Short mmCIF file of C-alpha atoms and ligand atoms in Angstrom, two decimals:
data_model
loop_
_atom_site.label_atom_id
_atom_site.label_comp_id
_atom_site.label_asym_id
_atom_site.label_seq_id
_atom_site.Cartn_x
_atom_site.Cartn_y
_atom_site.Cartn_z
CA UNK A 38 37.83 -34.15 -68.95
CA UNK A 39 36.01 -34.27 -65.64
CA UNK A 40 33.68 -31.36 -64.71
CA UNK A 41 30.69 -30.70 -62.54
CA UNK A 42 27.18 -31.83 -63.74
CA UNK A 43 25.04 -29.24 -65.42
CA UNK A 44 21.44 -29.44 -66.43
CA UNK A 45 22.00 -30.18 -70.10
CA UNK A 46 23.82 -33.33 -69.11
CA UNK A 47 20.74 -34.69 -67.75
CA UNK A 48 19.44 -36.77 -70.68
CA UNK A 49 22.74 -38.43 -71.17
CA UNK A 50 22.99 -39.27 -67.53
CA UNK A 51 19.52 -40.81 -67.62
CA UNK A 52 20.62 -43.20 -70.44
CA UNK A 53 23.64 -44.30 -68.85
CA UNK A 54 21.82 -44.78 -65.71
CA UNK A 55 18.89 -46.85 -67.30
CA UNK A 56 21.61 -49.27 -68.93
CA UNK A 57 23.66 -49.39 -65.84
CA UNK A 58 21.21 -50.05 -63.11
CA UNK A 59 18.07 -51.54 -64.87
CA UNK A 60 16.73 -52.95 -61.67
CA UNK A 61 16.65 -49.56 -59.88
CA UNK A 62 17.59 -46.52 -61.92
CA UNK A 63 17.53 -43.06 -60.36
CA UNK A 64 14.97 -40.95 -62.17
CA UNK A 65 15.51 -37.29 -63.05
CA UNK A 66 14.12 -35.71 -59.93
CA UNK A 67 16.64 -37.66 -58.02
CA UNK A 68 19.45 -36.44 -59.99
CA UNK A 69 18.33 -32.92 -59.73
CA UNK A 70 18.00 -33.42 -55.99
CA UNK A 71 21.52 -34.89 -55.94
CA UNK A 72 22.78 -31.97 -57.90
CA UNK A 73 21.45 -29.41 -55.39
CA UNK A 74 22.93 -31.44 -52.45
CA UNK A 75 26.22 -32.06 -53.88
CA UNK A 76 27.00 -29.39 -56.75
CA UNK A 77 30.72 -29.76 -56.48
CA UNK A 78 30.96 -33.41 -56.27
CA UNK A 79 28.30 -34.70 -58.76
CA UNK A 80 30.83 -34.99 -61.55
CA UNK A 81 30.72 -36.10 -65.33
CA UNK A 82 33.40 -37.51 -67.48
CA UNK A 83 33.10 -35.89 -70.95
CA UNK A 84 34.60 -36.70 -74.21
CA UNK A 85 35.27 -33.91 -76.49
CA UNK A 86 35.57 -33.72 -80.29
CA UNK A 87 38.81 -32.41 -81.88
CA UNK A 88 37.69 -28.87 -82.16
CA UNK A 89 36.35 -29.08 -78.64
CA UNK A 90 32.65 -27.92 -79.84
CA UNK A 91 30.81 -31.08 -79.12
CA UNK A 92 30.59 -33.04 -75.77
CA UNK A 93 29.66 -36.69 -75.09
CA UNK A 94 28.87 -37.59 -71.54
CA UNK A 95 30.45 -41.09 -70.95
CA UNK A 96 30.20 -41.28 -67.18
CA UNK A 97 29.42 -39.88 -63.90
CA UNK A 98 30.15 -39.96 -60.21
CA UNK A 99 28.22 -38.44 -57.02
CA UNK A 100 29.93 -38.49 -53.64
CA UNK A 101 29.54 -36.71 -50.47
CA UNK A 102 31.99 -34.89 -48.04
CA UNK A 103 32.42 -37.93 -45.99
CA UNK A 104 33.70 -39.88 -49.03
CA UNK A 105 30.50 -41.81 -49.59
CA UNK A 106 30.00 -42.92 -53.09
CA UNK A 107 26.27 -42.22 -53.89
CA UNK A 108 26.51 -43.61 -57.56
CA UNK A 109 29.00 -44.22 -60.27
CA UNK A 110 28.32 -45.42 -63.67
CA UNK A 111 30.02 -45.51 -67.06
CA UNK A 112 28.19 -45.97 -70.55
CA UNK A 113 28.52 -49.49 -71.57
CA UNK A 114 30.45 -48.68 -74.75
CA UNK A 115 33.12 -46.77 -72.79
CA UNK A 116 33.83 -49.40 -70.02
CA UNK A 117 37.27 -50.88 -69.37
CA UNK A 118 38.97 -47.79 -70.67
CA UNK A 119 39.75 -46.15 -67.48
CA UNK A 120 36.94 -43.80 -67.15
CA UNK A 121 35.45 -45.27 -63.85
CA UNK A 122 38.86 -45.35 -62.32
CA UNK A 123 39.46 -41.60 -63.08
CA UNK A 124 36.13 -40.73 -61.69
CA UNK A 125 36.59 -42.75 -58.50
CA UNK A 126 40.12 -41.24 -58.14
CA UNK A 127 38.33 -37.78 -57.68
CA UNK A 128 36.58 -39.20 -54.62
CA UNK A 129 39.89 -40.67 -53.27
CA UNK A 130 42.17 -37.66 -53.90
CA UNK A 131 39.97 -35.12 -51.94
CA UNK A 132 42.20 -33.53 -49.10
CA UNK A 133 41.96 -34.98 -45.69
CA UNK A 134 40.07 -37.90 -46.87
CA UNK A 135 40.17 -40.66 -44.31
CA UNK A 136 38.11 -43.14 -46.28
CA UNK A 137 35.86 -43.75 -49.40
CA UNK A 138 33.21 -46.24 -49.16
CA UNK A 139 30.12 -47.64 -51.10
CA UNK A 140 27.50 -50.21 -51.14
CA UNK A 141 27.55 -52.73 -53.99
CA UNK A 142 25.02 -55.24 -54.78
CA UNK A 143 26.13 -58.76 -53.89
CA UNK A 144 25.49 -59.93 -57.52
CA UNK A 145 27.37 -56.98 -58.94
CA UNK A 146 30.67 -58.87 -59.57
CA UNK A 147 31.85 -56.48 -62.12
CA UNK A 148 31.59 -53.45 -59.79
CA UNK A 149 33.32 -55.51 -56.99
CA UNK A 150 36.21 -56.48 -59.28
CA UNK A 151 36.46 -52.68 -60.26
CA UNK A 152 36.55 -51.43 -56.52
CA UNK A 153 38.98 -54.27 -55.66
CA UNK A 154 41.40 -53.13 -58.37
CA UNK A 155 41.06 -49.64 -57.04
CA UNK A 156 42.23 -50.90 -53.67
CA UNK A 157 38.85 -51.19 -51.98
CA UNK A 158 38.18 -54.07 -49.29
CA UNK A 159 34.88 -55.55 -48.26
CA UNK A 160 34.17 -54.39 -44.75
CA UNK A 161 30.68 -55.30 -44.09
CA UNK A 162 27.31 -56.54 -45.35
CA UNK A 163 23.82 -54.96 -45.02
CA UNK A 164 21.12 -57.68 -45.24
CA UNK A 165 18.36 -56.93 -47.84
CA UNK A 166 19.51 -53.41 -48.40
CA UNK A 167 18.09 -53.53 -52.12
CA UNK A 168 14.84 -55.12 -51.16
CA UNK A 169 15.69 -58.68 -51.70
CA UNK A 170 19.30 -58.37 -52.10
CA UNK A 171 22.06 -57.69 -49.82
CA UNK A 172 24.63 -54.86 -50.10
CA UNK A 173 28.34 -55.32 -49.45
CA UNK A 174 30.10 -52.38 -47.89
CA UNK A 175 33.51 -51.67 -49.57
CA UNK A 176 35.93 -49.31 -48.32
CA UNK A 177 39.03 -47.56 -49.11
CA UNK A 178 41.50 -45.92 -46.88
CA UNK A 179 44.72 -44.26 -47.58
CA UNK A 180 46.65 -46.63 -45.26
CA UNK A 181 45.09 -49.70 -47.01
CA UNK A 182 45.78 -48.27 -50.34
CA UNK A 183 49.51 -47.73 -49.70
CA UNK A 184 49.95 -51.43 -48.61
CA UNK A 185 47.79 -52.82 -51.26
C1 COA B 494 31.81 -50.28 -62.35
C2 COA B 494 32.07 -49.28 -63.45
C3 COA B 494 31.86 -47.94 -63.03
C4 COA B 494 33.56 -49.38 -63.81
O1 COA B 494 33.96 -48.40 -64.92
P1 COA B 494 35.12 -48.64 -66.05
O2 COA B 494 35.13 -47.43 -66.65
O3 COA B 494 34.70 -49.77 -66.87
O4 COA B 494 36.16 -48.89 -65.15
P2 COA B 494 37.75 -48.91 -65.46
O5 COA B 494 38.00 -49.05 -66.80
O6 COA B 494 38.53 -47.76 -64.90
O7 COA B 494 38.28 -50.31 -64.69
C5 COA B 494 39.51 -50.34 -63.95
C6 COA B 494 39.86 -51.80 -63.65
O8 COA B 494 38.70 -52.37 -62.87
C7 COA B 494 38.43 -53.72 -63.16
N1 COA B 494 37.14 -53.90 -63.72
C8 COA B 494 36.35 -52.95 -64.12
N2 COA B 494 35.36 -53.36 -64.55
C9 COA B 494 35.26 -54.83 -64.43
C10 COA B 494 34.44 -55.85 -64.61
N3 COA B 494 33.21 -55.65 -65.20
N4 COA B 494 34.96 -57.19 -64.57
C11 COA B 494 36.15 -57.44 -63.93
N5 COA B 494 37.05 -56.40 -63.75
C12 COA B 494 36.54 -55.00 -63.91
C13 COA B 494 39.59 -53.96 -64.17
O9 COA B 494 40.73 -54.51 -63.53
C14 COA B 494 39.81 -52.80 -64.77
O10 COA B 494 41.15 -52.73 -65.39
P3 COA B 494 41.43 -53.37 -66.80
O11 COA B 494 40.29 -53.00 -67.63
O12 COA B 494 42.75 -52.78 -67.31
O13 COA B 494 41.46 -54.81 -66.51
C15 COA B 494 31.08 -49.77 -64.72
O14 COA B 494 31.41 -50.96 -65.10
C16 COA B 494 29.69 -49.45 -64.61
O15 COA B 494 29.29 -48.46 -64.93
N6 COA B 494 28.94 -50.62 -64.24
C17 COA B 494 27.49 -50.36 -64.01
C18 COA B 494 27.28 -49.52 -62.92
C19 COA B 494 27.73 -50.11 -61.44
O16 COA B 494 27.66 -51.21 -61.31
N7 COA B 494 28.22 -49.18 -60.69
C20 COA B 494 29.01 -49.43 -59.46
C21 COA B 494 27.66 -49.49 -58.44
S1 COA B 494 28.21 -49.55 -56.82
#
Protein backbone atom coordinates (compact mmCIF):
# COMPACT_ATOMS: atom_id res chain seq x y z
CA UNK A 1 0.00 0.00 0.00
CA UNK A 2 1.24 3.48 -0.87
CA UNK A 3 0.00 6.48 1.09
CA UNK A 4 1.16 10.01 2.00
CA UNK A 5 3.77 10.40 4.75
CA UNK A 6 2.52 11.24 8.23
CA UNK A 7 4.50 12.23 11.33
CA UNK A 8 4.51 8.81 13.07
CA UNK A 9 6.40 7.44 10.02
CA UNK A 10 9.42 9.62 10.74
CA UNK A 11 11.49 7.16 12.84
CA UNK A 12 11.15 4.42 10.23
CA UNK A 13 12.02 6.84 7.44
CA UNK A 14 15.15 7.99 9.29
CA UNK A 15 16.28 4.36 9.67
CA UNK A 16 15.80 3.69 5.97
CA UNK A 17 17.60 6.94 5.20
CA UNK A 18 20.70 6.22 7.29
CA UNK A 19 21.20 2.78 5.73
CA UNK A 20 20.43 4.01 2.21
CA UNK A 21 22.49 7.21 2.15
CA UNK A 22 25.27 6.77 4.72
CA UNK A 23 27.35 9.58 3.16
CA UNK A 24 24.65 12.26 3.24
CA UNK A 25 21.41 11.25 4.99
CA UNK A 26 18.62 13.79 5.34
CA UNK A 27 17.88 14.61 8.97
CA UNK A 28 14.45 14.87 10.58
CA UNK A 29 14.12 18.63 10.00
CA UNK A 30 14.74 18.11 6.30
CA UNK A 31 12.02 15.45 6.13
CA UNK A 32 9.56 17.65 7.99
CA UNK A 33 10.34 20.56 5.67
CA UNK A 34 9.87 18.29 2.67
CA UNK A 35 6.56 17.13 4.09
CA UNK A 36 5.45 20.76 4.40
CA UNK A 37 6.52 21.49 0.83
CA UNK A 38 5.19 18.30 -0.77
CA UNK A 39 2.39 16.91 1.42
CA UNK A 40 0.81 14.99 -1.47
CA UNK A 41 3.96 13.68 -3.12
CA UNK A 42 5.96 12.58 -0.09
CA UNK A 43 4.74 8.98 -0.19
CA UNK A 44 5.52 5.91 1.88
CA UNK A 45 5.20 2.23 0.95
CA UNK A 46 3.62 0.31 3.80
CA UNK A 47 3.38 -3.41 4.52
CA UNK A 48 0.42 -4.31 6.74
CA UNK A 49 -0.11 -7.41 8.84
CA UNK A 50 -3.02 -9.70 8.04
CA UNK A 51 -5.50 -7.98 10.30
CA UNK A 52 -4.39 -4.61 8.99
CA UNK A 53 -3.68 -3.43 12.51
CA UNK A 54 0.10 -2.97 12.21
CA UNK A 55 2.12 -1.15 9.59
CA UNK A 56 5.76 -1.38 8.58
CA UNK A 57 7.26 1.39 6.48
CA UNK A 58 9.51 -0.22 3.87
CA UNK A 59 10.24 2.65 1.50
CA UNK A 60 9.52 6.20 0.51
CA UNK A 61 9.63 8.63 -2.40
CA UNK A 62 9.49 12.42 -2.53
CA UNK A 63 8.93 14.25 -5.82
CA UNK A 64 7.74 17.68 -6.89
CA UNK A 65 5.11 18.87 -9.36
CA UNK A 66 7.65 19.08 -12.17
CA UNK A 67 8.59 15.43 -11.84
CA UNK A 68 11.88 15.99 -10.01
CA UNK A 69 12.63 13.02 -7.75
CA UNK A 70 13.95 14.56 -4.57
CA UNK A 71 14.63 11.22 -2.93
CA UNK A 72 13.68 7.55 -3.10
CA UNK A 73 14.81 4.72 -0.84
CA UNK A 74 13.73 1.23 0.14
CA UNK A 75 14.70 -0.62 3.33
CA UNK A 76 17.63 -2.94 2.51
CA UNK A 77 15.63 -6.02 3.56
CA UNK A 78 12.89 -5.26 1.03
CA UNK A 79 14.93 -4.36 -2.04
CA UNK A 80 14.56 -6.20 -5.36
CA UNK A 81 10.92 -6.97 -4.60
CA UNK A 82 9.34 -4.27 -6.76
CA UNK A 83 8.81 -1.69 -4.00
CA UNK A 84 11.04 1.00 -5.55
CA UNK A 85 9.44 0.44 -8.95
CA UNK A 86 5.94 0.91 -7.57
CA UNK A 87 6.97 4.10 -5.78
CA UNK A 88 8.67 5.51 -8.87
CA UNK A 89 5.63 4.61 -10.95
CA UNK A 90 3.62 7.08 -8.87
CA UNK A 91 5.84 9.92 -10.08
CA UNK A 92 5.69 8.66 -13.67
CA UNK A 93 1.92 8.24 -13.88
CA UNK A 94 0.94 11.75 -12.74
CA UNK A 95 -1.38 13.34 -15.33
CA UNK A 96 0.21 15.69 -17.88
CA UNK A 97 3.65 14.44 -16.86
CA UNK A 98 6.23 15.50 -19.46
CA UNK A 99 9.26 14.06 -17.75
CA UNK A 100 10.59 12.59 -14.52
CA UNK A 101 14.19 13.23 -13.57
CA UNK A 102 16.69 12.83 -10.75
CA UNK A 103 20.32 13.24 -9.80
CA UNK A 104 22.26 10.06 -9.03
CA UNK A 105 25.76 9.66 -7.63
CA UNK A 106 28.16 8.45 -10.31
CA UNK A 107 29.19 5.63 -7.96
CA UNK A 108 25.59 4.50 -7.30
CA UNK A 109 25.46 1.73 -9.87
CA UNK A 110 22.52 0.01 -8.18
CA UNK A 111 20.30 3.08 -8.51
CA UNK A 112 21.48 3.61 -12.09
CA UNK A 113 20.50 0.02 -12.95
CA UNK A 114 17.15 0.56 -11.25
CA UNK A 115 16.37 3.75 -13.19
CA UNK A 116 17.57 2.17 -16.43
CA UNK A 117 15.21 -0.77 -15.87
CA UNK A 118 12.41 1.75 -15.33
CA UNK A 119 13.11 3.33 -18.73
CA UNK A 120 15.28 6.28 -17.69
CA UNK A 121 18.24 7.55 -19.74
CA UNK A 122 21.32 9.49 -18.67
CA UNK A 123 20.92 13.01 -20.07
CA UNK A 124 23.63 15.00 -18.31
CA UNK A 125 26.23 15.34 -15.60
CA UNK A 126 26.78 17.92 -12.85
CA UNK A 127 30.45 18.01 -11.77
CA UNK A 128 31.03 17.82 -7.99
CA UNK A 129 27.31 18.01 -7.24
CA UNK A 130 27.91 15.92 -4.10
CA UNK A 131 31.02 17.81 -3.00
CA UNK A 132 33.71 15.55 -4.40
CA UNK A 133 31.47 13.37 -6.55
CA UNK A 134 29.64 14.05 -9.82
CA UNK A 135 25.91 13.59 -10.29
CA UNK A 136 24.43 11.96 -13.36
CA UNK A 137 21.12 13.40 -14.49
CA UNK A 138 18.74 10.62 -15.42
CA UNK A 139 15.44 11.29 -17.10
CA UNK A 140 12.32 9.53 -18.32
CA UNK A 141 9.80 10.92 -20.76
CA UNK A 142 6.61 9.19 -21.89
CA UNK A 143 7.90 9.06 -25.49
CA UNK A 144 11.21 7.48 -24.50
CA UNK A 145 9.34 5.05 -22.29
CA UNK A 146 7.12 3.87 -25.15
CA UNK A 147 10.04 3.14 -27.43
CA UNK A 148 12.11 1.44 -24.70
C1 LIG B 1 17.36 2.17 -5.85
C2 LIG B 1 16.28 1.53 -4.97
C3 LIG B 1 15.28 2.59 -4.51
C4 LIG B 1 15.56 0.44 -5.80
O1 LIG B 1 14.50 -0.08 -4.99
P1 LIG B 1 14.00 -1.62 -5.18
O2 LIG B 1 12.77 -1.77 -4.39
O3 LIG B 1 15.11 -2.55 -4.86
O4 LIG B 1 13.70 -1.66 -6.74
P2 LIG B 1 12.85 -2.75 -7.55
O5 LIG B 1 12.76 -4.03 -6.76
O6 LIG B 1 11.58 -2.13 -7.95
O7 LIG B 1 13.81 -2.99 -8.82
C5 LIG B 1 13.31 -3.01 -10.14
C6 LIG B 1 14.42 -3.46 -11.07
O8 LIG B 1 15.48 -2.48 -11.05
C7 LIG B 1 16.75 -3.15 -11.18
N1 LIG B 1 17.53 -2.97 -9.97
C8 LIG B 1 17.11 -2.49 -8.78
N2 LIG B 1 18.13 -2.44 -7.90
C9 LIG B 1 19.20 -2.92 -8.54
C10 LIG B 1 20.58 -3.14 -8.14
N3 LIG B 1 21.02 -2.84 -6.91
N4 LIG B 1 21.43 -3.64 -9.06
C11 LIG B 1 21.01 -3.95 -10.31
N5 LIG B 1 19.73 -3.77 -10.75
C12 LIG B 1 18.85 -3.26 -9.86
C13 LIG B 1 16.44 -4.63 -11.39
O9 LIG B 1 16.31 -4.85 -12.79
C14 LIG B 1 15.09 -4.75 -10.70
O10 LIG B 1 14.32 -5.82 -11.19
P3 LIG B 1 14.69 -7.35 -10.74
O11 LIG B 1 14.86 -7.33 -9.25
O12 LIG B 1 13.49 -8.13 -11.18
O13 LIG B 1 15.95 -7.72 -11.44
C15 LIG B 1 16.92 0.82 -3.73
O14 LIG B 1 17.97 -0.02 -4.17
C16 LIG B 1 17.50 1.77 -2.70
O15 LIG B 1 16.81 2.21 -1.79
N6 LIG B 1 18.81 2.11 -2.82
C17 LIG B 1 19.46 3.01 -1.86
C18 LIG B 1 18.98 4.43 -2.03
C19 LIG B 1 19.25 4.96 -3.43
O16 LIG B 1 20.30 4.74 -4.02
N7 LIG B 1 18.27 5.70 -3.96
C20 LIG B 1 18.35 6.33 -5.26
C21 LIG B 1 19.08 7.60 -5.13
S1 LIG B 1 18.97 8.54 -6.60
